[in-house]
XYZ file of N, CA and C in Angstrom:
744
model
N -52.807 88.408 -76.468
C -53.146 87.849 -74.919
C -54.489 87.466 -75.155
N -54.965 86.048 -75.706
C -56.274 85.756 -75.407
C -57.183 85.546 -74.506
N -58.981 85.870 -74.643
C -58.990 86.237 -73.215
C -59.642 85.142 -72.485
N -60.165 84.976 -71.279
C -59.655 83.823 -70.596
C -60.876 82.852 -71.315
N -62.573 83.821 -72.094
C -63.505 82.631 -72.840
C -62.497 82.040 -74.139
N -62.137 82.295 -74.591
C -61.376 81.753 -75.590
C -60.436 80.639 -74.914
N -59.826 80.767 -73.928
C -58.828 79.628 -73.032
C -59.696 78.758 -72.588
N -61.439 79.287 -71.549
C -62.028 78.265 -71.962
C -62.992 77.317 -72.752
N -62.779 77.903 -73.760
C -63.620 77.273 -75.104
C -62.184 76.605 -75.736
N -60.601 76.878 -75.676
C -59.780 75.641 -76.074
C -59.599 74.180 -74.870
N -60.114 74.345 -74.082
C -60.251 73.547 -72.358
C -60.809 72.364 -72.965
N -62.883 73.304 -73.212
C -63.528 72.161 -73.551
C -63.413 71.616 -74.685
N -63.064 72.276 -75.757
C -62.805 71.498 -76.854
C -61.624 70.195 -76.441
N -60.564 69.784 -75.963
C -59.704 69.719 -76.265
C -60.303 68.786 -75.104
N -61.606 68.956 -73.743
C -61.954 67.665 -73.453
C -62.735 67.230 -74.304
N -63.341 67.453 -75.209
C -64.455 66.894 -75.770
C -63.736 65.880 -76.946
N -62.670 66.386 -77.225
C -61.834 65.404 -78.286
C -61.437 64.510 -77.581
N -60.931 64.411 -76.592
C -60.423 63.147 -75.111
C -61.448 62.275 -75.555
N -62.443 62.960 -74.842
C -63.703 61.493 -74.702
C -64.140 61.386 -76.054
N -64.079 61.525 -77.027
C -64.125 61.143 -77.713
C -63.105 59.911 -78.271
N -62.317 60.390 -78.184
C -61.078 59.329 -78.834
C -61.152 58.127 -77.877
N -61.047 58.638 -76.512
C -61.626 57.360 -75.352
C -63.105 56.792 -76.141
N -63.913 57.040 -76.388
C -65.188 56.361 -76.810
C -65.003 55.618 -78.638
N -63.650 56.276 -79.331
C -63.672 55.459 -80.611
C -62.376 54.055 -79.965
N -61.524 54.430 -79.109
C -60.521 53.462 -78.860
C -61.583 52.584 -78.236
N -62.767 52.299 -77.520
C -63.035 50.847 -76.531
C -64.160 50.399 -78.021
N -64.804 51.293 -79.268
C -65.146 51.230 -80.091
C -64.378 50.241 -81.255
N -63.565 50.807 -81.184
C -62.393 49.789 -82.431
C -61.917 48.611 -81.339
N -62.090 48.309 -80.174
C -61.175 47.319 -79.797
C -62.063 46.780 -78.904
N -63.423 46.233 -79.047
C -64.141 45.392 -78.530
C -63.742 44.086 -78.078
N -62.759 43.478 -78.957
C -62.053 42.377 -78.741
C -61.272 42.045 -77.513
N -60.183 43.177 -76.940
C -60.302 43.155 -75.326
C -60.951 43.217 -74.432
N -61.507 44.240 -74.730
C -63.382 44.381 -73.653
C -63.497 43.290 -73.179
N -64.151 42.251 -74.372
C -64.681 40.815 -74.192
C -63.752 40.354 -73.827
N -62.619 39.608 -73.834
C -61.277 39.529 -73.264
C -61.183 39.861 -72.170
N -61.473 40.468 -71.460
C -60.818 41.633 -69.611
C -62.242 40.820 -69.012
N -63.536 40.770 -70.262
C -64.818 40.356 -69.296
C -64.194 38.485 -69.340
N -64.048 38.601 -70.135
C -63.942 36.790 -70.210
C -63.118 36.091 -69.317
N -61.997 36.549 -68.899
C -60.810 36.221 -67.890
C -61.293 36.435 -66.435
N -62.175 37.231 -66.499
C -62.813 38.090 -64.911
C -63.173 36.627 -64.921
N -64.217 36.493 -66.062
C -65.399 35.612 -65.594
C -64.379 33.928 -64.765
N -64.045 33.684 -65.604
C -63.019 32.423 -65.687
C -61.705 32.156 -64.497
N -61.357 33.186 -64.086
C -61.377 33.928 -62.307
C -62.255 33.114 -61.691
N -63.438 34.175 -61.501
C -64.744 33.531 -60.619
C -64.915 31.648 -60.792
N -64.997 31.179 -61.743
C -65.030 30.135 -61.988
C -63.976 29.361 -61.555
N -62.475 29.715 -61.581
C -61.277 28.823 -60.865
C -61.986 28.716 -59.877
N -62.399 30.176 -58.699
C -62.392 29.960 -57.295
C -63.535 29.322 -56.806
N -64.665 29.338 -57.782
C -65.809 27.823 -57.390
C -65.583 26.589 -57.338
N -65.115 26.454 -58.385
C -64.247 24.771 -58.354
C -63.687 24.523 -57.746
N -62.645 24.998 -57.248
C -62.154 24.620 -56.117
C -62.834 24.741 -54.661
N -63.394 25.385 -54.169
C -64.832 25.407 -53.966
C -65.747 24.102 -53.511
N -65.455 24.364 -54.695
C -67.327 23.030 -54.792
C -66.013 21.905 -54.757
N -64.651 21.485 -54.721
C -63.901 20.648 -54.147
C -63.717 20.402 -52.673
N -63.557 21.481 -52.772
C -63.626 21.770 -50.657
C -64.893 21.162 -50.088
N -65.701 20.947 -51.099
C -67.555 20.351 -50.399
C -67.936 22.698 -50.632
N -67.406 23.672 -50.819
C -68.039 25.024 -50.899
C -67.964 25.411 -49.082
N -68.288 26.736 -49.179
C -68.555 26.840 -48.001
C -69.397 26.469 -47.294
N -70.332 26.067 -47.497
C -71.396 25.087 -46.870
C -70.651 23.914 -46.295
N -69.526 23.535 -47.147
C -69.060 22.262 -46.309
C -68.114 22.156 -45.452
N -67.540 23.320 -46.129
C -66.506 24.006 -44.916
C -66.867 24.228 -43.035
N -68.092 24.925 -43.315
C -68.767 24.949 -42.267
C -69.616 23.914 -41.713
N -69.727 23.150 -42.279
C -70.478 21.725 -41.409
C -69.517 20.872 -41.194
N -67.854 20.460 -41.890
C -67.103 20.068 -40.760
C -67.139 20.680 -39.846
N -67.106 21.477 -38.942
C -67.228 22.234 -38.238
C -68.308 21.766 -36.702
N -69.128 21.560 -37.228
C -70.451 21.318 -36.446
C -70.115 20.316 -35.677
N -69.912 19.089 -36.239
C -69.447 18.160 -35.025
C -68.647 18.240 -34.081
N -67.972 18.740 -34.430
C -66.882 19.388 -33.472
C -67.472 20.121 -31.724
N -68.192 21.597 -32.582
C -68.646 21.661 -31.626
C -70.214 21.676 -30.815
N -70.457 19.875 -31.223
C -71.218 19.329 -30.435
C -70.354 18.372 -29.563
N -69.666 17.527 -30.233
C -68.837 17.123 -29.213
C -68.350 17.642 -28.176
N -67.759 18.513 -27.935
C -66.871 18.910 -26.445
C -68.196 19.248 -25.627
N -69.098 19.704 -26.043
C -69.909 20.243 -24.686
C -70.648 19.079 -24.233
N -70.962 18.357 -25.383
C -71.794 16.916 -24.636
C -70.950 16.525 -24.135
N -69.892 16.212 -24.556
C -69.218 15.700 -23.180
C -69.170 15.912 -21.513
N -68.670 17.226 -22.484
C -67.882 17.815 -20.484
C -69.997 17.603 -19.643
N -70.624 17.512 -20.504
C -72.056 17.850 -19.867
C -72.660 16.324 -19.165
N -72.299 15.121 -20.723
C -73.202 13.784 -20.615
C -72.418 12.777 -20.478
N -70.895 13.094 -21.033
C -69.850 12.171 -21.087
C -69.788 11.640 -22.964
N -69.035 10.907 -22.253
C -68.062 10.349 -23.689
C -69.171 9.998 -24.842
N -69.450 9.160 -24.229
C -70.338 7.938 -24.745
C -71.660 8.413 -25.506
N -72.519 9.341 -25.231
C -72.925 10.283 -25.678
C -72.707 11.517 -26.346
N -71.123 12.022 -26.146
C -70.615 13.106 -27.016
C -70.730 12.447 -28.061
N -70.083 11.137 -28.812
C -69.508 9.948 -29.711
C -70.862 10.026 -30.488
N -71.950 9.892 -29.738
C -73.523 9.784 -30.738
C -73.831 10.671 -30.988
N -73.752 11.732 -30.146
C -74.199 13.073 -30.962
C -73.814 13.623 -31.530
N -72.085 13.928 -32.216
C -71.567 13.734 -32.760
C -71.953 13.240 -34.554
N -71.918 11.778 -34.500
C -72.585 10.878 -35.114
C -73.747 11.370 -35.782
N -74.681 11.508 -34.568
C -76.100 12.374 -35.901
C -76.193 13.467 -36.292
N -75.286 14.406 -35.936
C -74.859 15.336 -36.480
C -74.260 15.582 -37.655
N -73.351 14.606 -38.118
C -72.678 14.126 -39.287
C -74.018 13.630 -40.369
N -74.607 12.262 -39.532
C -75.824 12.133 -40.268
C -76.217 13.253 -40.626
N -77.139 14.118 -40.334
C -77.712 14.534 -40.474
C -77.242 15.953 -41.604
N -76.468 15.608 -41.664
C -75.811 16.533 -42.279
C -75.562 15.911 -43.795
N -75.976 14.999 -43.588
C -75.510 14.180 -44.905
C -76.827 13.643 -45.619
N -77.653 13.336 -44.860
C -79.517 13.810 -45.054
C -79.995 14.937 -45.494
N -79.591 15.973 -45.090
C -79.939 16.837 -45.539
C -79.480 17.996 -46.904
N -78.620 17.414 -46.793
C -77.794 17.250 -48.393
C -78.251 16.218 -49.064
N -78.623 14.842 -49.216
C -79.093 14.455 -50.307
C -80.958 15.234 -50.805
N -81.636 15.773 -49.161
C -82.956 16.383 -49.768
C -82.511 17.146 -50.277
N -81.620 18.056 -49.914
C -81.393 18.997 -50.676
C -80.397 19.365 -52.317
N -79.942 17.929 -52.624
C -79.375 17.909 -53.561
C -78.405 18.641 -53.880
N -77.925 18.154 -52.642
C -76.018 18.845 -52.811
C -75.272 17.857 -52.972
N -74.150 18.461 -54.091
C -73.022 17.177 -54.027
C -72.701 16.500 -52.777
N -72.850 15.291 -52.030
C -72.695 15.177 -51.231
C -71.819 13.810 -51.113
N -70.681 13.863 -51.886
C -69.371 13.012 -51.813
C -68.669 14.567 -50.602
N -68.596 15.473 -50.223
C -67.888 16.281 -48.686
C -68.185 15.712 -47.809
N -70.309 15.398 -47.819
C -70.810 14.701 -46.344
C -70.951 13.387 -45.990
N -70.345 12.279 -47.061
C -69.929 11.175 -46.685
C -68.571 11.127 -46.609
N -67.757 11.857 -47.183
C -66.147 11.892 -45.986
C -66.599 12.457 -45.264
N -67.428 13.459 -45.174
C -67.171 14.001 -43.334
C -67.884 13.239 -42.734
N -69.088 12.273 -42.767
C -69.318 11.450 -42.055
C -67.916 10.063 -41.510
N -67.489 9.406 -42.637
C -66.741 8.597 -42.262
C -65.629 8.930 -41.279
N -65.755 10.516 -41.580
C -63.608 11.665 -40.946
C -64.504 11.327 -39.641
N -65.528 11.305 -39.524
C -66.092 11.698 -37.514
C -66.534 10.437 -37.459
N -66.842 8.932 -38.332
C -66.982 8.084 -37.740
C -65.769 7.428 -36.840
N -64.729 7.686 -37.926
C -63.314 7.132 -37.403
C -63.210 8.164 -36.145
N -62.833 9.165 -36.052
C -62.644 9.451 -34.877
C -63.037 9.507 -33.675
N -65.171 9.170 -34.322
C -65.548 8.598 -32.871
C -65.216 7.544 -32.077
N -65.121 6.750 -33.236
C -64.269 5.095 -32.807
C -63.094 5.035 -32.537
N -62.121 6.064 -32.511
C -60.950 5.822 -31.671
C -60.870 6.890 -30.444
N -61.777 7.728 -30.574
C -62.519 8.006 -28.365
C -63.518 7.335 -27.844
N -63.544 6.265 -28.443
C -64.464 5.117 -27.691
C -63.325 4.476 -27.261
N -62.614 3.981 -28.232
C -61.636 2.899 -27.820
C -60.198 3.109 -26.426
N -59.898 4.485 -27.161
C -59.446 4.962 -26.033
C -60.293 5.135 -24.807
N -61.314 5.598 -24.454
C -61.891 6.251 -23.417
C -61.676 7.425 -23.011
N -61.286 8.115 -24.040
C -60.645 9.647 -24.025
C -61.155 10.691 -24.967
N -62.163 12.101 -24.145
C -62.453 12.585 -25.505
C -61.043 13.542 -25.965
N -60.005 13.317 -26.115
C -59.202 13.761 -26.914
C -58.555 13.661 -27.637
N -58.994 11.488 -27.896
C -59.363 11.075 -28.808
C -60.110 11.380 -29.800
N -61.069 11.868 -29.980
C -61.696 12.165 -31.274
C -60.833 12.995 -32.036
N -59.996 13.976 -31.492
C -59.199 14.702 -32.776
C -57.904 14.381 -33.036
N -57.473 12.915 -32.920
C -55.860 12.046 -33.155
C -56.316 11.699 -34.200
N -56.841 11.371 -34.654
C -57.047 10.746 -36.085
C -57.108 12.161 -37.095
N -57.543 13.510 -37.066
C -57.164 14.885 -37.759
C -55.892 15.196 -37.689
N -55.630 15.344 -36.369
C -53.892 15.421 -36.246
C -53.060 14.616 -37.135
N -53.020 13.141 -36.926
C -52.208 13.143 -38.112
C -52.457 12.893 -39.518
N -53.851 13.295 -39.728
C -54.123 13.477 -41.123
C -53.465 14.947 -41.673
N -53.308 15.423 -41.041
C -52.663 16.873 -41.161
C -50.974 16.464 -41.475
N -50.714 15.868 -40.270
C -49.166 15.608 -40.719
C -48.692 14.347 -41.984
N -49.995 13.761 -42.614
C -49.862 12.623 -43.396
C -49.592 14.300 -44.747
N -50.496 14.605 -44.714
C -50.529 15.591 -46.058
C -49.693 16.834 -46.104
N -49.302 17.030 -45.087
C -48.135 18.297 -44.710
C -47.147 17.719 -45.619
N -47.049 15.967 -45.196
C -45.340 15.953 -45.732
C -45.338 15.077 -47.455
N -47.523 14.285 -47.918
C -46.809 14.654 -49.326
C -46.802 15.736 -49.370
N -47.149 16.809 -49.498
C -47.403 17.978 -50.473
C -46.060 18.284 -50.505
N -44.869 18.720 -48.722
C -43.538 19.157 -49.057
C -42.946 17.645 -49.867
N -43.002 16.363 -49.738
C -42.166 15.741 -50.704
C -42.468 16.066 -52.548
N -43.876 16.157 -53.117
C -44.045 16.603 -53.844
C -43.456 17.585 -54.834
N -42.790 18.729 -54.020
C -41.997 19.594 -53.702
C -40.666 19.273 -54.391
N -40.389 18.497 -53.119
C -38.778 17.831 -53.582
C -38.430 17.481 -54.629
N -39.386 16.659 -54.937
C -39.572 15.571 -56.671
C -39.820 16.610 -57.829
N -39.696 17.746 -57.627
C -40.588 19.166 -58.965
C -41.591 18.070 -59.075
N -42.681 17.821 -58.632
C -43.791 17.870 -59.065
C -44.921 18.574 -58.085
N -45.132 20.009 -57.918
C -45.657 20.094 -56.679
C -47.045 19.973 -57.134
N -47.680 19.220 -55.782
C -49.389 18.646 -56.091
C -50.381 18.898 -55.995
N -49.772 20.782 -55.766
C -51.285 21.853 -56.213
C -51.543 21.615 -58.031
N -50.259 21.924 -58.946
C -50.069 21.625 -59.719
C -50.370 20.524 -60.937
N -50.278 19.384 -59.903
C -51.110 17.647 -61.036
C -52.205 17.872 -60.414
N -52.832 18.248 -59.041
C -54.439 18.331 -59.113
C -55.041 18.499 -59.610
N -54.673 20.338 -59.749
C -55.569 20.736 -61.003
C -54.772 21.170 -62.181
N -53.975 20.037 -62.551
C -54.248 19.947 -63.778
C -55.001 18.462 -64.177
N -54.476 17.549 -63.583
C -55.411 16.452 -63.685
C -57.166 16.456 -64.018
N -57.507 17.638 -63.118
C -58.821 17.835 -62.757
C -59.509 18.696 -64.137
N -58.665 19.311 -64.343
C -59.284 20.712 -65.251
C -58.485 21.023 -66.406
N -58.800 19.553 -66.890
C -57.535 19.335 -68.471
C -56.147 20.087 -68.506
N -55.578 20.198 -67.646
C -54.204 20.923 -68.450
C -52.828 19.729 -68.541
N -53.296 18.704 -68.182
C -52.041 17.594 -68.071
C -50.619 18.144 -67.393
N -49.243 17.642 -67.444
C -48.052 17.778 -67.038
C -47.294 19.004 -67.360
N -48.060 19.159 -68.777
C -46.783 20.252 -70.176
C -46.379 21.310 -68.829
N -46.903 22.165 -67.870
C -47.089 23.004 -67.121
C -45.179 23.071 -66.609
N -44.610 21.488 -66.811
C -43.449 21.380 -65.977
C -42.580 21.479 -66.347
N -43.027 22.082 -68.112
C -41.438 22.506 -68.664
C -41.292 24.294 -68.771
N -42.334 24.697 -68.179
C -41.752 26.106 -67.800
C -41.818 26.292 -66.429
N -40.311 26.557 -66.072
C -39.707 26.699 -64.832
C -40.667 27.717 -64.343
N -40.975 29.091 -64.535
C -41.706 30.000 -63.641
C -42.935 29.118 -63.295
N -43.781 28.940 -64.438
C -45.071 28.128 -63.663
C -45.313 27.081 -62.457
N -43.777 26.064 -62.770
C -43.843 25.383 -61.677
C -43.120 26.621 -60.142
N -42.567 27.678 -60.579
C -42.209 28.153 -59.091
C -43.844 29.015 -58.695
N -44.406 28.531 -59.512
C -45.757 29.001 -58.797
C -46.603 28.384 -58.125
N -46.828 27.247 -58.499
C -46.703 25.567 -57.752
C -46.666 25.431 -56.760
N -45.131 25.588 -56.597
C -43.949 25.288 -55.597
C -45.003 26.461 -54.413
N -44.942 27.755 -54.555
C -45.606 29.080 -53.539
C -46.999 28.653 -53.300
N -47.614 27.773 -53.801
C -49.287 27.263 -53.851
C -49.270 25.841 -52.634
N -48.246 25.091 -53.067
C -48.151 24.346 -52.528
C -47.506 24.336 -51.256
N -46.125 25.208 -51.045
C -45.989 25.454 -49.656
C -46.761 25.893 -49.142
N -47.663 26.815 -49.311
C -49.042 27.395 -48.404
C -49.688 26.583 -47.427
N -49.977 25.141 -48.868
C -50.483 24.142 -47.781
C -49.839 23.236 -46.836
N -48.372 23.191 -47.465
C -47.566 22.717 -46.383
C -47.339 23.293 -44.974
N -47.953 24.498 -45.129
C -47.499 25.004 -43.985
C -49.249 25.353 -43.007
N -49.811 25.256 -44.336
C -50.892 24.729 -43.453
C -51.456 24.020 -42.378
N -51.209 22.378 -43.426
C -51.055 21.401 -42.853
C -50.088 21.202 -41.157
N -49.115 21.613 -41.612
C -48.011 21.472 -40.545
C -48.464 22.378 -39.256
N -48.704 23.623 -39.827
C -49.315 24.467 -38.498
C -50.411 23.789 -37.467
N -51.505 23.182 -38.702
C -52.197 22.404 -37.865
C -51.521 21.235 -37.334
N -51.006 20.569 -37.341
C -50.367 19.194 -37.013
C -49.594 19.443 -35.280
N -48.408 20.347 -35.405
C -47.675 21.318 -34.939
C -48.373 21.613 -33.435
N -49.701 22.286 -33.707
C -49.972 23.523 -32.681
C -51.036 22.005 -32.226
N -51.747 21.647 -32.640
C -53.010 20.477 -32.048
C -52.072 19.214 -31.154
N -51.384 18.777 -32.041
C -50.834 17.487 -31.440
C -49.795 18.237 -29.814
N -48.907 19.249 -29.908
C -49.342 20.243 -28.486
C -49.867 19.975 -27.471
N -51.269 20.295 -28.150
C -52.491 20.307 -27.289
C -52.919 18.932 -27.141
N -52.781 17.924 -27.855
C -53.356 17.034 -27.480
C -52.632 16.339 -26.539
N -51.331 16.786 -26.269
C -49.888 16.069 -25.439
C -50.546 16.464 -24.313
N -50.938 17.736 -23.587
C -51.053 18.231 -22.676
C -52.192 18.160 -22.073
N -53.026 17.283 -22.871
C -54.638 17.447 -22.156
C -55.626 18.619 -21.994
N -55.155 18.929 -23.384
C -56.206 20.417 -23.517
C -57.321 20.116 -24.217
N -58.398 19.719 -23.970
C -59.266 19.198 -25.124
C -59.933 20.071 -25.717
N -60.293 21.268 -24.291
C -61.539 22.307 -24.911
C -60.387 23.368 -25.644
N -59.002 23.256 -25.749
C -58.524 24.278 -26.837
C -58.018 23.835 -27.955
N -58.131 22.146 -27.739
C -58.418 21.437 -28.572
C -59.284 21.032 -30.009
N -60.130 21.789 -28.995
C -61.532 21.802 -29.935
C -61.349 23.094 -30.941
N -60.955 24.468 -29.949
C -60.794 25.845 -30.281
C -60.021 25.516 -31.784
N -58.980 24.733 -31.504
C -57.421 24.654 -32.237
C -58.262 24.620 -33.544
N -58.953 23.239 -34.068
C -59.543 22.905 -34.742
C -60.129 23.163 -35.601
N -61.567 24.290 -35.149
C -62.021 25.278 -35.961
C -61.586 26.819 -36.268
N -60.512 27.458 -35.160
C -59.754 28.545 -35.620
C -58.420 27.847 -37.287
N -58.626 26.717 -37.062
C -57.295 26.538 -37.931
C -58.036 25.134 -39.315
N -59.352 25.579 -38.741
C -60.107 24.991 -39.774
C -60.110 25.470 -41.923
N -61.112 25.691 -41.464
C -61.650 26.944 -43.255
C -61.079 27.816 -43.028
N -60.486 28.645 -41.987
C -60.097 30.536 -42.797
C -58.808 30.060 -42.634
N -57.314 29.181 -42.269
C -56.648 28.674 -42.905
C -56.733 27.890 -44.084
N -58.149 26.973 -44.175
C -57.821 26.905 -45.700
C -58.477 28.474 -47.145
N -59.203 28.775 -46.489
C -59.810 30.111 -47.519
C -57.844 30.764 -48.036
N -57.147 31.039 -46.792
C -55.819 30.961 -47.283
C -55.085 31.207 -47.592
N -55.191 29.456 -48.360
C -54.206 28.505 -49.108
C -54.767 28.873 -50.072
N -56.311 28.750 -50.195
C -57.366 28.497 -51.069
C -57.174 30.255 -51.921
N -56.977 30.681 -51.150
C -56.953 32.359 -52.336
C -54.976 32.006 -52.939
N -54.256 31.584 -52.061
C -52.768 32.066 -53.025
C -52.850 30.739 -54.245
N -53.795 29.708 -54.122
C -53.742 28.688 -54.962
C -53.953 29.146 -56.318
N -56.115 30.281 -56.050
C -56.122 30.205 -57.420
C -55.490 32.058 -58.134
N -54.533 32.503 -56.771
C -53.681 33.383 -57.150
C -52.723 32.454 -58.234
N -51.751 31.237 -57.873
C -51.194 30.772 -58.558
C -51.373 30.501 -60.109
N -53.077 29.833 -59.633
C -53.654 29.138 -60.983
C -53.247 30.595 -62.199
N -54.156 31.543 -61.711
C -54.267 32.664 -62.470
C -52.932 33.094 -63.289
N -51.672 33.507 -62.480
C -50.777 33.936 -63.113
C -50.325 32.397 -63.656
N -50.832 31.526 -63.903
C -49.745 30.828 -64.318
C -50.708 30.214 -66.362
N -51.642 30.652 -66.100
C -52.221 30.421 -67.189
C -53.374 29.815 -67.505
N -54.086 29.281 -66.126
C -54.543 27.700 -66.220
C -55.752 27.891 -65.974
N -56.631 28.614 -66.179
C -57.736 28.630 -66.338
C -58.790 27.461 -67.043
N -59.891 26.770 -66.249
C -60.717 26.165 -66.578
C -60.352 25.632 -67.574
N -59.478 24.679 -68.274
C -59.984 24.155 -69.437
C -61.359 24.301 -71.114
N -62.192 23.610 -70.064
C -63.603 23.509 -71.215
C -63.369 25.091 -71.249
N -63.086 26.250 -70.457
C -63.962 27.422 -70.868
C -62.851 29.040 -71.578
N -61.689 28.143 -71.553
C -60.413 28.476 -72.448
C -59.460 29.376 -71.317
N -58.949 29.246 -71.824
C -57.083 29.513 -70.498
C -56.899 30.871 -71.572
N -57.044 31.251 -69.685
C -56.204 33.215 -70.681
C -54.764 33.052 -69.878
N -54.105 33.815 -70.587
C -52.389 34.044 -70.147
C -52.755 35.671 -69.725
N -52.058 35.547 -67.824
C -51.819 36.688 -67.043
C -50.177 37.441 -67.821
């Protein structure tokens, strides 16, 4: 019968063999290791690209500031002052981005959006009118995304293909179409939920809760839809074309 020392020696020898085999395997397949690292980098780039197209995290946060200013100022100083305050905040954000040389397209869009909201509120003479444009914009977006699925051109796939060089060849792959259907459905749910909740608050004249819903259902829900979109892009193997696509 082998002694305990002999057993310990055999265990150590086996462990050393496994370690050497693992090292040899890693050294023998540097391409696989490099491919994994490249895929992780491209996934991060995908997330950053989508965020940039939405104005980045700062853009999503900046979009809530005019609303945060409008409601309390309206309560304290009235509708006219609230309108000019919201416009002032939107203009300040635009100037701030210009000074920092940040992408200004989201800021310009945000300023125009606040301008439209302010104009509607002014013409209606009611604070809740400030939210009417956003409510019906959500309805339109939900409808467009839904129709794109019904005609078998899921909008997430179309937009991503155009912006990142993948074209429309993905439509021949039913698996990829289903992935983009799922991502597009997520956006339909987000926009549809915004419309249903906020239109109900609008109809019942709950301006304070309407502002809360506008913020709470803004970038947090956008982040959820964005996460699903990134997952679909990754599963479809449609990482940014200029850095090379990786099939998952």
